[in-house]
Coordinates of C-alpha atoms in Angstrom, one line a residue:
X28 CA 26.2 41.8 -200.8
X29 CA 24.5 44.1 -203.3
X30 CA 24.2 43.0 -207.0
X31 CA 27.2 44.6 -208.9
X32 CA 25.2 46.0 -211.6
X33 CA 23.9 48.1 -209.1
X34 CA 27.4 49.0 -207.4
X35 CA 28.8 50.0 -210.6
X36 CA 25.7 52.1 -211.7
X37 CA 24.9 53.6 -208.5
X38 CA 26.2 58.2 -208.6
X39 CA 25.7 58.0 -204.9
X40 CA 29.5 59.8 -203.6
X41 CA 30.5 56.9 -201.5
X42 CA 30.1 54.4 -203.8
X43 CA 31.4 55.7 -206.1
X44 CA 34.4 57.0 -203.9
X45 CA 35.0 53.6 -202.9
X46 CA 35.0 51.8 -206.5
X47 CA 37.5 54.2 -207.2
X48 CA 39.4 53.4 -204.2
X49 CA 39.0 49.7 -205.1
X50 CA 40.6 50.0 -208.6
X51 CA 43.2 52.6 -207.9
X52 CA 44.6 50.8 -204.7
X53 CA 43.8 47.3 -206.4
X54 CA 47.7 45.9 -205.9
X55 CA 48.2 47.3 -202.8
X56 CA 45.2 46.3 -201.0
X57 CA 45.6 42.6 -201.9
X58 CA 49.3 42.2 -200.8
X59 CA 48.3 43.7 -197.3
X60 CA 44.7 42.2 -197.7
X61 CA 43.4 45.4 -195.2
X62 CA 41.8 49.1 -195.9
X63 CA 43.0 51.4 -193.8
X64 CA 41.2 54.4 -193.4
X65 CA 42.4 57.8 -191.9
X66 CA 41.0 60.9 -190.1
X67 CA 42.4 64.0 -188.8
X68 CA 41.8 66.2 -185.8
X69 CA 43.5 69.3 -184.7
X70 CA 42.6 69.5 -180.8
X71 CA 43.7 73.0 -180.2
X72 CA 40.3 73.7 -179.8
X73 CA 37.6 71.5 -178.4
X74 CA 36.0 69.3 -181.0
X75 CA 33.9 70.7 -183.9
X76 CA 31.4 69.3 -186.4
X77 CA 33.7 69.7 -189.2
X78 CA 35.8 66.9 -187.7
X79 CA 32.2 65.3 -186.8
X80 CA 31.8 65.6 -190.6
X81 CA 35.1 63.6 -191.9
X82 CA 34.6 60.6 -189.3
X83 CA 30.8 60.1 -190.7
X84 CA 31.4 60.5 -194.0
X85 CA 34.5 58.0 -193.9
X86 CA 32.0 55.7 -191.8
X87 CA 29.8 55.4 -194.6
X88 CA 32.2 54.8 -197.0
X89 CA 32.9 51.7 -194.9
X90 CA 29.8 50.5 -194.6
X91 CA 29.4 50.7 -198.6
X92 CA 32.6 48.8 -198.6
X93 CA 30.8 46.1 -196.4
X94 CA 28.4 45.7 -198.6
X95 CA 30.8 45.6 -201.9
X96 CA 34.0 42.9 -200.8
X97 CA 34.5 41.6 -197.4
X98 CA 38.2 43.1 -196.5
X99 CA 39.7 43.4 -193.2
X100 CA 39.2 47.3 -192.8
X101 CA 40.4 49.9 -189.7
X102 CA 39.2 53.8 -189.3
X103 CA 42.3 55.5 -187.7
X104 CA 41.2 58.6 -185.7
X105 CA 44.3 60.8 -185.6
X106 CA 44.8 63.5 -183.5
X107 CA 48.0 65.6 -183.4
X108 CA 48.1 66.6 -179.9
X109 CA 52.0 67.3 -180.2
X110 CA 51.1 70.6 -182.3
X111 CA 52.5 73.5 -180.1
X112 CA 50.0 75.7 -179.2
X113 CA 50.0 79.3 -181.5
X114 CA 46.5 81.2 -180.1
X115 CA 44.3 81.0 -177.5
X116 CA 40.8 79.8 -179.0
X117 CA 37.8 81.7 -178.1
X118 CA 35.4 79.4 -176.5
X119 CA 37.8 78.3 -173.9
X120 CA 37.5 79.3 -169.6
X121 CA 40.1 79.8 -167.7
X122 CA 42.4 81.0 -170.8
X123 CA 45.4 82.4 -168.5
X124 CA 46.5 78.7 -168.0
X125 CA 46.8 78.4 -172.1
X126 CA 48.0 82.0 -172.5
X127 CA 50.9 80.8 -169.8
X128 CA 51.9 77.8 -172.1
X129 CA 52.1 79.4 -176.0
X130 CA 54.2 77.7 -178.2
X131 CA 54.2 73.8 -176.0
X132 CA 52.5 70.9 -177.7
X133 CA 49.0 70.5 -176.3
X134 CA 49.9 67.6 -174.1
X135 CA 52.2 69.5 -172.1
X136 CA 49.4 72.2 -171.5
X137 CA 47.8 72.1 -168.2
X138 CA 43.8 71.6 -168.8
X139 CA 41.7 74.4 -168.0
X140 CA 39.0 72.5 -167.5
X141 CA 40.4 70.9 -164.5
X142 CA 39.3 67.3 -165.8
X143 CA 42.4 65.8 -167.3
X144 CA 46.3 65.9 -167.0
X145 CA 46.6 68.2 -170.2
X146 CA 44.3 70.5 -172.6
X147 CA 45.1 67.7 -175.4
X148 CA 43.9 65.3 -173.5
X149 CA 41.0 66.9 -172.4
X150 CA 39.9 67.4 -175.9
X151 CA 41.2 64.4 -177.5
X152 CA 38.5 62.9 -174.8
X153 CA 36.0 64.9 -175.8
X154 CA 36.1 63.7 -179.2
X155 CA 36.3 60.0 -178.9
X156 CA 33.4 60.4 -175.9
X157 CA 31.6 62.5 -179.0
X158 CA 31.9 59.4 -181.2
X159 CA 31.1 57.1 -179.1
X160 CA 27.4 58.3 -178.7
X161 CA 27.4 57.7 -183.1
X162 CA 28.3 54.3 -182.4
X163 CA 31.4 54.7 -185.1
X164 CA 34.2 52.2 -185.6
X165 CA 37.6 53.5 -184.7
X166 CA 41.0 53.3 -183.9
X167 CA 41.8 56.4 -181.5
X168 CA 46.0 57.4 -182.2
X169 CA 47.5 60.1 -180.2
X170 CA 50.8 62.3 -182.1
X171 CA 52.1 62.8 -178.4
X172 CA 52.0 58.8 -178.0
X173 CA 53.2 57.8 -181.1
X174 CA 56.4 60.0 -181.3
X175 CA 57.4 58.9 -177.8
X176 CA 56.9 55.3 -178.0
X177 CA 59.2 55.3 -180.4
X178 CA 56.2 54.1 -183.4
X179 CA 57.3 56.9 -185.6
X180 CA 60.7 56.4 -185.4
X181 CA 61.4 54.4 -188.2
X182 CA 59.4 56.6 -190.3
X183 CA 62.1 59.8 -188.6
X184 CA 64.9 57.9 -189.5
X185 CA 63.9 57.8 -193.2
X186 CA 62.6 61.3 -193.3
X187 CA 66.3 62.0 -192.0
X188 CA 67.9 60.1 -194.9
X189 CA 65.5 62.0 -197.5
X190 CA 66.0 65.6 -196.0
X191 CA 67.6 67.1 -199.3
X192 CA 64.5 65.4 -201.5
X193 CA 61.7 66.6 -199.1
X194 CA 63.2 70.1 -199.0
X195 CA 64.0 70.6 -202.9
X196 CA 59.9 69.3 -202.5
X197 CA 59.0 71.7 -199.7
X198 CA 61.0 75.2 -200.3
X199 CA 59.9 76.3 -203.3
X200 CA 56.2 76.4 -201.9
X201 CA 57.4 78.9 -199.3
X202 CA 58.2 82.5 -199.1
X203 CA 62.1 83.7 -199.1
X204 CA 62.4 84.6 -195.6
X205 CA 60.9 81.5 -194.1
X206 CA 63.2 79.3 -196.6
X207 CA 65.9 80.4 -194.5
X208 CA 65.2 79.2 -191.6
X209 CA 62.9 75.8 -192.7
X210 CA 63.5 72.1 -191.4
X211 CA 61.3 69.5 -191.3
X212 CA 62.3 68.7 -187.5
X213 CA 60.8 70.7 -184.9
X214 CA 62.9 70.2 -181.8
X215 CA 61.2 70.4 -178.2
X216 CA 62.9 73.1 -176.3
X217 CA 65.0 71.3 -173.3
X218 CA 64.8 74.7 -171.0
X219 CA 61.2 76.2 -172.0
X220 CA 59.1 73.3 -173.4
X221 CA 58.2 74.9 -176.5
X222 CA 57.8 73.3 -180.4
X223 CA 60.5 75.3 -181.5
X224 CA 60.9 76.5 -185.5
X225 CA 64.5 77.0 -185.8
X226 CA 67.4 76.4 -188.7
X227 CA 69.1 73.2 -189.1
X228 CA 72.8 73.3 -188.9
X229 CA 74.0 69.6 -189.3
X230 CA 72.6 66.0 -189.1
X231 CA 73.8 62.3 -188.4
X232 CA 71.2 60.4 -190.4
X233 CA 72.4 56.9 -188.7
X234 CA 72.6 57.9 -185.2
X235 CA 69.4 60.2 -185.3
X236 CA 70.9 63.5 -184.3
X237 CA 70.6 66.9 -185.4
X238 CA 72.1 69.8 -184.6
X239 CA 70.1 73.2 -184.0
X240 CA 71.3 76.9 -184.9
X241 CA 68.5 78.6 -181.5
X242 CA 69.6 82.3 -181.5
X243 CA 73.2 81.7 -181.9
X244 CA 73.4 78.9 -179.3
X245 CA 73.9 74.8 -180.4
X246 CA 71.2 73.0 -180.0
X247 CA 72.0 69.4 -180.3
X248 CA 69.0 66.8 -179.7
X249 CA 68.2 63.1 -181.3
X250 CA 65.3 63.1 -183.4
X251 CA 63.8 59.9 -181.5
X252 CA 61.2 59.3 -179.0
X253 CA 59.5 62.7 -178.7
X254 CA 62.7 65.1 -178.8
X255 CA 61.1 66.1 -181.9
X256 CA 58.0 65.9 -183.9
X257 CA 57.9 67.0 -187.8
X258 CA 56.1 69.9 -189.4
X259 CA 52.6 69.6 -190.4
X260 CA 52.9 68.7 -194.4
X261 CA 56.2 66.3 -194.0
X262 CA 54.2 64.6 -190.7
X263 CA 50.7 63.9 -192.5
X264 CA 53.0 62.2 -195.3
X265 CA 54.6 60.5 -192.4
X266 CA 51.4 59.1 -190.8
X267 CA 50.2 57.6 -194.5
X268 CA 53.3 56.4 -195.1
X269 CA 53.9 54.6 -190.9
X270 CA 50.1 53.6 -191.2
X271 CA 49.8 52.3 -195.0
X272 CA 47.1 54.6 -195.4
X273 CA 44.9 53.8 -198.3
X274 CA 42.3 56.9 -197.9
X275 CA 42.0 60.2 -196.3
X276 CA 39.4 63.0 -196.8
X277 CA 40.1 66.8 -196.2
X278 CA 38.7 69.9 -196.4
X279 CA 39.0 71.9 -199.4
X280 CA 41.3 74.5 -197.7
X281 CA 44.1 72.0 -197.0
X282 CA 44.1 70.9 -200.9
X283 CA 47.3 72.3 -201.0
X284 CA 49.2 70.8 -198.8
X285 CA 47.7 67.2 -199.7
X286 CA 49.6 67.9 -202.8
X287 CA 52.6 68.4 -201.1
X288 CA 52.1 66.2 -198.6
X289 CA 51.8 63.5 -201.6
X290 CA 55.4 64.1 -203.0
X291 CA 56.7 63.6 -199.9
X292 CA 55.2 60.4 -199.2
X293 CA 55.8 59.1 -202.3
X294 CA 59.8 60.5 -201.5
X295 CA 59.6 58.0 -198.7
X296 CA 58.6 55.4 -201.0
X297 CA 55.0 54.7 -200.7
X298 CA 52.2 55.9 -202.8
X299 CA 50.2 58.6 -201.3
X300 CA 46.4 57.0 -200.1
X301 CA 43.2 58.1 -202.2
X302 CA 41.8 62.1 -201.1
X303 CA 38.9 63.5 -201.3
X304 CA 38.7 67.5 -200.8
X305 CA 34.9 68.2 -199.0
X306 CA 34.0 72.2 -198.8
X307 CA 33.7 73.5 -195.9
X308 CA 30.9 74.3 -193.3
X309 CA 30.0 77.8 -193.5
X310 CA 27.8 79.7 -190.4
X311 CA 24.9 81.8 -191.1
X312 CA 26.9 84.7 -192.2
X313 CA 28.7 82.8 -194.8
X314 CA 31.8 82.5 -192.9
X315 CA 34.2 79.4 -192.3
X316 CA 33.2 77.6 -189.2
X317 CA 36.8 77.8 -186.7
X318 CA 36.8 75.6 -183.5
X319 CA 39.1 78.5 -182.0
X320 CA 35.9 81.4 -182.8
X321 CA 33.4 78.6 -181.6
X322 CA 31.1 80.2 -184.5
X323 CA 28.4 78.0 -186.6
X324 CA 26.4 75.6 -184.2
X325 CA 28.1 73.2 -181.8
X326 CA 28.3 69.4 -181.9
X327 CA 26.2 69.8 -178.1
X328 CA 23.8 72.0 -179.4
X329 CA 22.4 69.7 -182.3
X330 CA 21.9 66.8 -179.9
X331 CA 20.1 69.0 -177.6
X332 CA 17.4 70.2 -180.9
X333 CA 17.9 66.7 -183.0
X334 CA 18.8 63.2 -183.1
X335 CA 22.2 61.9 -184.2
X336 CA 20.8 60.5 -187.1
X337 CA 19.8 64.1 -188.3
X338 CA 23.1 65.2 -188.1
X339 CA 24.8 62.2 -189.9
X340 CA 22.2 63.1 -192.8
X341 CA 22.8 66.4 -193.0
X342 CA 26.9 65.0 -194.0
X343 CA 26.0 63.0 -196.2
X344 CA 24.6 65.2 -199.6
X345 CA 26.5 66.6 -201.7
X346 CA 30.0 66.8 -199.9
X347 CA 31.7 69.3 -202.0
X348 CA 29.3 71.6 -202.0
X349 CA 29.8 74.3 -198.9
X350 CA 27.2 74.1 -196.3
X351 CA 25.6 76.4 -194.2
X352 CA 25.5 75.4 -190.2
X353 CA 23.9 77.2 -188.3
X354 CA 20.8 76.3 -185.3
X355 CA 17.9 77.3 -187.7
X356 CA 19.3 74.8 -190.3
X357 CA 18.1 71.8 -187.6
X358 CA 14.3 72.2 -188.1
X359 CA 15.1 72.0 -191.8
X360 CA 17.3 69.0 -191.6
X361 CA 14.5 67.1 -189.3
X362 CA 11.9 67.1 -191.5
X363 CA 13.7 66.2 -194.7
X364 CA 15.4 62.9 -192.3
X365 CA 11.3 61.9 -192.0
X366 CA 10.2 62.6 -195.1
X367 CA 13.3 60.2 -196.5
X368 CA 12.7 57.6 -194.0
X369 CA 8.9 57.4 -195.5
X370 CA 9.9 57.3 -198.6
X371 CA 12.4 54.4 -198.4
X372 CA 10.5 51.0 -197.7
X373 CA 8.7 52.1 -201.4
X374 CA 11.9 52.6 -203.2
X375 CA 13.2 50.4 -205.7
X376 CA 17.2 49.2 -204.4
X377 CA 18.9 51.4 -206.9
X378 CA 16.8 54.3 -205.6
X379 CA 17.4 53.2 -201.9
X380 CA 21.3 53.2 -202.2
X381 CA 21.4 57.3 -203.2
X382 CA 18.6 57.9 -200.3
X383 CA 20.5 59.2 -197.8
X384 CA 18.8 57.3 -194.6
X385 CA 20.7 54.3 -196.3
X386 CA 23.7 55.7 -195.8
X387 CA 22.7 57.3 -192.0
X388 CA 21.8 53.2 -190.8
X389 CA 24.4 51.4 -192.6
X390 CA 21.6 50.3 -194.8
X391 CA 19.1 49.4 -192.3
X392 CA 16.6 52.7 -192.2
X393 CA 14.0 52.5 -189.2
X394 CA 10.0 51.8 -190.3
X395 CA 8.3 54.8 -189.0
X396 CA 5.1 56.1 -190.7
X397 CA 5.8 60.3 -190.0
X398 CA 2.7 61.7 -188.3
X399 CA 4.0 65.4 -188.2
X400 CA 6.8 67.8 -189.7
X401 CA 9.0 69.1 -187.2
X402 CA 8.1 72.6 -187.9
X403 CA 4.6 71.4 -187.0
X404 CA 5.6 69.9 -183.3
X405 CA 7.4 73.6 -182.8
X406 CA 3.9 75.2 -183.5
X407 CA 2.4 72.5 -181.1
X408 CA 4.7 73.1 -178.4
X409 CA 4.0 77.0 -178.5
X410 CA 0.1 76.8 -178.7
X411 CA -0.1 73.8 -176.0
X412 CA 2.3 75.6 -173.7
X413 CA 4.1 72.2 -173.1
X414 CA 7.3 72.1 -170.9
X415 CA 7.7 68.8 -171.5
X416 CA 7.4 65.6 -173.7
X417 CA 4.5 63.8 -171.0
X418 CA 2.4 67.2 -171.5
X419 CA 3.3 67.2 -175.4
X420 CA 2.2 63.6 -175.9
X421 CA -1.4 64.0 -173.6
X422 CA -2.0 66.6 -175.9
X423 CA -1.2 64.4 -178.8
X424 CA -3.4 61.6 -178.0
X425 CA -6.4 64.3 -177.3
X426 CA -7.1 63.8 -180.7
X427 CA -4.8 60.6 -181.9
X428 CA -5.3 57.9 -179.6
X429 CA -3.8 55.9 -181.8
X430 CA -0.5 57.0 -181.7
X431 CA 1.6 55.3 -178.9
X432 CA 5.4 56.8 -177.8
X433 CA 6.5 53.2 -177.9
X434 CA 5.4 52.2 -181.5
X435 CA 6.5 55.8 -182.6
X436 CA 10.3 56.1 -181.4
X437 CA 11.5 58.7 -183.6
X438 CA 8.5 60.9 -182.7
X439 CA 8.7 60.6 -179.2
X440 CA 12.2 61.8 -179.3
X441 CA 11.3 64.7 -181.3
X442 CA 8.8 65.6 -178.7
X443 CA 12.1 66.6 -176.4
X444 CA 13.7 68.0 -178.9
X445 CA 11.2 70.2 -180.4
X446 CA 10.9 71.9 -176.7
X447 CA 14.0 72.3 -176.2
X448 CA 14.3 74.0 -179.4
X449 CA 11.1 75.9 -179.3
X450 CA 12.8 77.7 -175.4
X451 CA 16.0 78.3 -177.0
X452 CA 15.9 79.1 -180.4
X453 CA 11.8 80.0 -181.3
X454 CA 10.5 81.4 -178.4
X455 CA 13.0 84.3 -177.6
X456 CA 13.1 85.6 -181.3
X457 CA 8.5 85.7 -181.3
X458 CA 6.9 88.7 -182.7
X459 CA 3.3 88.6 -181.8
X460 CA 1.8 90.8 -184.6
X461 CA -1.4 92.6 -183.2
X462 CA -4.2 93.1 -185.6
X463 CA -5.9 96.1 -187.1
X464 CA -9.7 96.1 -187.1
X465 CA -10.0 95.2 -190.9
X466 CA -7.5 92.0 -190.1
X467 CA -9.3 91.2 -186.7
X468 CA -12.9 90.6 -188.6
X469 CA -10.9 88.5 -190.9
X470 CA -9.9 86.2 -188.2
X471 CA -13.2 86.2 -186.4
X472 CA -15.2 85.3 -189.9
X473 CA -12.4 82.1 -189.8
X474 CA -13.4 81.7 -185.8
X475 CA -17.5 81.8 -187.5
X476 CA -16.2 79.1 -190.4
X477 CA -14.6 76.9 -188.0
X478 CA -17.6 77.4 -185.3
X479 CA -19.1 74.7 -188.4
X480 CA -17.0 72.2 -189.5
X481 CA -16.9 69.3 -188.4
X482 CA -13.9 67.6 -186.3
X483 CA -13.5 64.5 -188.3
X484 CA -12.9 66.3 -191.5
X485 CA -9.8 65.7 -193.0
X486 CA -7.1 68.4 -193.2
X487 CA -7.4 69.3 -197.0
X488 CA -11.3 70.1 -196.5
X489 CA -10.1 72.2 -193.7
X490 CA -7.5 73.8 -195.1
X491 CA -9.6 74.8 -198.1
X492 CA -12.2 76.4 -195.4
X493 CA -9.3 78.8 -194.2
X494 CA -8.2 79.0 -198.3
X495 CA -12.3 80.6 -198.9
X496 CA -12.2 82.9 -195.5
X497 CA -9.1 84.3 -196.9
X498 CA -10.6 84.6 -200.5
X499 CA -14.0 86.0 -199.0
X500 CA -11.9 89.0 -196.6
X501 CA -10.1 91.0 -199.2
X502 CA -7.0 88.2 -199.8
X503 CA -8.2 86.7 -202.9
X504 CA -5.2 88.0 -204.6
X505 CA -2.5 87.2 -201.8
X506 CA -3.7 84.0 -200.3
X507 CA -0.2 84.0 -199.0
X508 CA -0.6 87.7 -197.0
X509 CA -3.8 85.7 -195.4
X510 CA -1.5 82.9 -193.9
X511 CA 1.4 85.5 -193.3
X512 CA -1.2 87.1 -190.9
X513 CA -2.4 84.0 -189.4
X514 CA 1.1 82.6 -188.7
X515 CA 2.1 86.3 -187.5
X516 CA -0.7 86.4 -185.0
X517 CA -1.0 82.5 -183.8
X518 CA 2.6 82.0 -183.8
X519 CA 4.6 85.3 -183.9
X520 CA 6.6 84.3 -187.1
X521 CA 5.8 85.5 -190.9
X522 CA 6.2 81.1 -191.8
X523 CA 4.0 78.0 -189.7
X524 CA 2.5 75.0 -190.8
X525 CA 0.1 73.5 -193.1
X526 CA -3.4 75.1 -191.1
X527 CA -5.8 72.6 -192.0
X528 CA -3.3 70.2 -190.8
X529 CA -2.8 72.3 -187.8
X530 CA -6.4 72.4 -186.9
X531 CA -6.9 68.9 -187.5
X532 CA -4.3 67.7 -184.8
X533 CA -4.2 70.4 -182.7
X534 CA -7.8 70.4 -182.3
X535 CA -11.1 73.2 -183.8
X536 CA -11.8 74.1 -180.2
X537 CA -8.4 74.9 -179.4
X538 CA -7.6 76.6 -182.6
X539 CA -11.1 78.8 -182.0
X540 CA -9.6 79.6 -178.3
X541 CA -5.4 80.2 -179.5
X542 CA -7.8 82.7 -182.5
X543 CA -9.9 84.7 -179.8
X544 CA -7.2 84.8 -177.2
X545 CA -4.8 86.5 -179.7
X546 CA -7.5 88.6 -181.0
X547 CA -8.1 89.7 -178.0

């Protein structure tokens, strides 16, 4: 347990999220002597790292907990797979099969994947097999499972007896023309299937039965076991109050309906669970990311360029402030998860608890000296031509015997990671800048300077060699128009790495060759 000086003092978020959550819920969390957390996924799209977001973030809040009271505690993952489907998402093959089923929950949509017994199920796999490779703590809940095994129905029956309350709450949020025809209740259609949105015309609150007005025709169903499933605000407040949730985050957009969603539960007679309202991801263009455009960067993608542990750092700073997420944020990301990870072991404990790798290994960082930036492994991979990490690492030890894959985890992963990035993302988008003659004799007076140093001297000396070839050819006044060129000609991009670190690991006899071979 951490000292409670500390616990109070500490402005890290999730602290102070759960101290808050600790003293508001105080009552309620000793008479059930539990925490139950919540999370929500929409899988009318295939999972997203906005949903990747909420599940971490809530994880760490957990493990601060752990280290604050020892409580029993759950993580519900909830996904409401009984949503009838309204648009065909963008990312999806084989889109017929969902273009066919419009309007049916999820569940009762054939997958067009091939690989499960519904599209809900296909993604609702997707996302606890996504989890699973984070190692997170949860309890997976399915809407379709829960309304028809009756869990909810208890909950139904009191929505039922509190209809006039939760619609006096509900309809004067809406526009005139939908008041008219708003219910709570979404019957499922006997003949086509569908989630339908239709007028109520009377109810039986003790036997469960409602009675429909579907263009003209009665539509008479019971409420129980799956016949019908709530609209979105009145079924969140449903879930907290069935689950006793004590905390839920959300993004920012659904604010909103949180507050209405609050009245509603506390209509039922239970006090709505703490919220916390993150901004939303943003892709490189500044717009929102959407599961059904596929926009931004893909949960796939940033385990094919970075370690989980990158991503679960990039959640945790600052969570309402939006975020761009896009693939050329990953390099970035990388080399500020190293650069925290050396920093740690020499922290003091109140400056280890607000260092984010804390909060990425539940308060157990790894101990791994960094040897190299990531940017500086993509530059490696280009010049060495390496296709893969055996290649990468002979090349490494050329110069660095020393440094073993085995005592140097994290860097041996990179070594994948950084060539797969470099083929996908660096590589397509080079621009090889070719010399003029003034810049050429620039770069072969840094070939004649290099022609003299010494290997063994250490990168600063090095890099202050390149710093007086630049000075001594014309770019005394725009040292950083001297590395532009270098970077534009070695590398094909305008930024690159530190260059006397670059020559130190990558070698002066390599450097002089990658110099005369572009020259030339």
């Amino acid at each position: 347990m951490l000292d409670n000086n500390l616990i109070q003092s500490t402005s890290s978020w999730a602290f102070v999220e759960i101290r808050k959550l600790l003293k508001d819920r105080k009552d309620i969390i000793k008479a059930k002597n539990k925490i139950t957390f919540q999370t929500g996924y929409g899988p009318s799209g295939l999972p997203h790292i906005g949903t990747f977001g909420e599940v971490a973030r809530t994880s760490m809040m957990i493990n601060v907990l752990k280290h604050i009271q020892k409580i029993d505690h759950e993580l519900i993952t909830f996904s409401d797979d009984m949503d009838g489907l309204r648009k065909v998402p963008e990312n999806i093959p084989n889109d017929e099969v969902l273009k066919k089923n419009l309007g049916k929950p999820l569940t009762d949509i054939p997958d067009p994947f091939g690989k499960y017994r519904s599209f809900g199920e296909h993604n609702n796999e997707m996302l606890k097999e996504f989890l699973k490779k984070f190692n997170f703590n949860f309890t997976f809940k399915s809407s379709t499972s829960n309304y028809k095994e009756g869990v909810f129905n208890d909950s139904l029956i009191r929505v039922l007896e509190k209809y006039e309350e939760i619609m006096n709450i509900v309809l004067p949020t809406l526009r005139e023309e939908r008041r008219k025809t708003y219910c709570p209740f979404l019957p499922i259609c006997p003949d086509t299937g569908k989630v339908l949105q239709i007028p109520l015309i009377s109810m039986d609150a003790k036997k469960g039965t409602v009675i429909f007005n579907n263009n003209d025709k009665k539509l008479e169903t019971n409420i129980l076991n799956g016949n019908c499933k709530l609209q979105w605000k009145v079924d969140w407040a449903m879930r907290w109050f069935t689950f006793d949730v004590d905390f839920e985050m959300y993004g920012k957009d659904l604010t909103e309906s949180a507050i209405l969603s609050n009245k509603i539960c506390r209509a039922l007679g239970k006090i709505p669970p703490n919220g916390f309202a993150y901004e939303l991801f943003l892709d490189e263009k500044g717009e929102k990311i959407s599961k059904s455009k596929g926009n931004g960067i893909s949960i796939e993608q940033w385990l094919r360029y970075a370690s989980p542990e990158s991503l679960s750092l990039y959640m945790y700073p600052n969570p309402k402030r939006a975020k761009k997420l896009y693939p050329e944020v990953v390099p970035k990301t990388v080399d500020e998860y190293l650069s925290l990870i050396e920093k740690y072991p020499n922290q003091k404990e109140k400056d280890q608890i607000i260092n984010p790798v804390w909060h990425v290994h539940n308060g157990k960082p790894p101990k791994e000296k960094s040897v190299m930036p990531f940017s500086m492994l993509l530059n490696l991979v280009g010049s060495s031509n390496a296709d893969n990490k055996e290649i990468l690492w002979k090349f490494i030890n050329r110069f660095h015997k020393e440094i073993k894959p085995q005592n140097y985890p994290i860097l041996d992963g990179l070594t994948e990671y950084a060539i797969n990035y470099f083929k996908d993302k660096v590589e397509p988008n080079k621009k090889f800048k070719i010399p003029n003659d003034k810049e050429k004799e620039a770069l072969k007076n840094l070939v004649l300077k290099l022609e003299k140093v010494d290997q063994k001297l250490n990168p600063e000396d090095i890099q202050t060699v390149v710093y007086s070839v630049g000075k001594e050819n014309g770019y005394e006044k725009s040292l950083r128009d001297w590395f532009k060129l270098i970077y534009q000609v070695l590398f094909g991009e305008e930024d690159g790495p530190r260059m006397g670190f670059f020559i130190s690991f990558f070698g002066l006899k390599e450097t002089i060759n990658l110099i005369n071979n572009k020259i030339k």
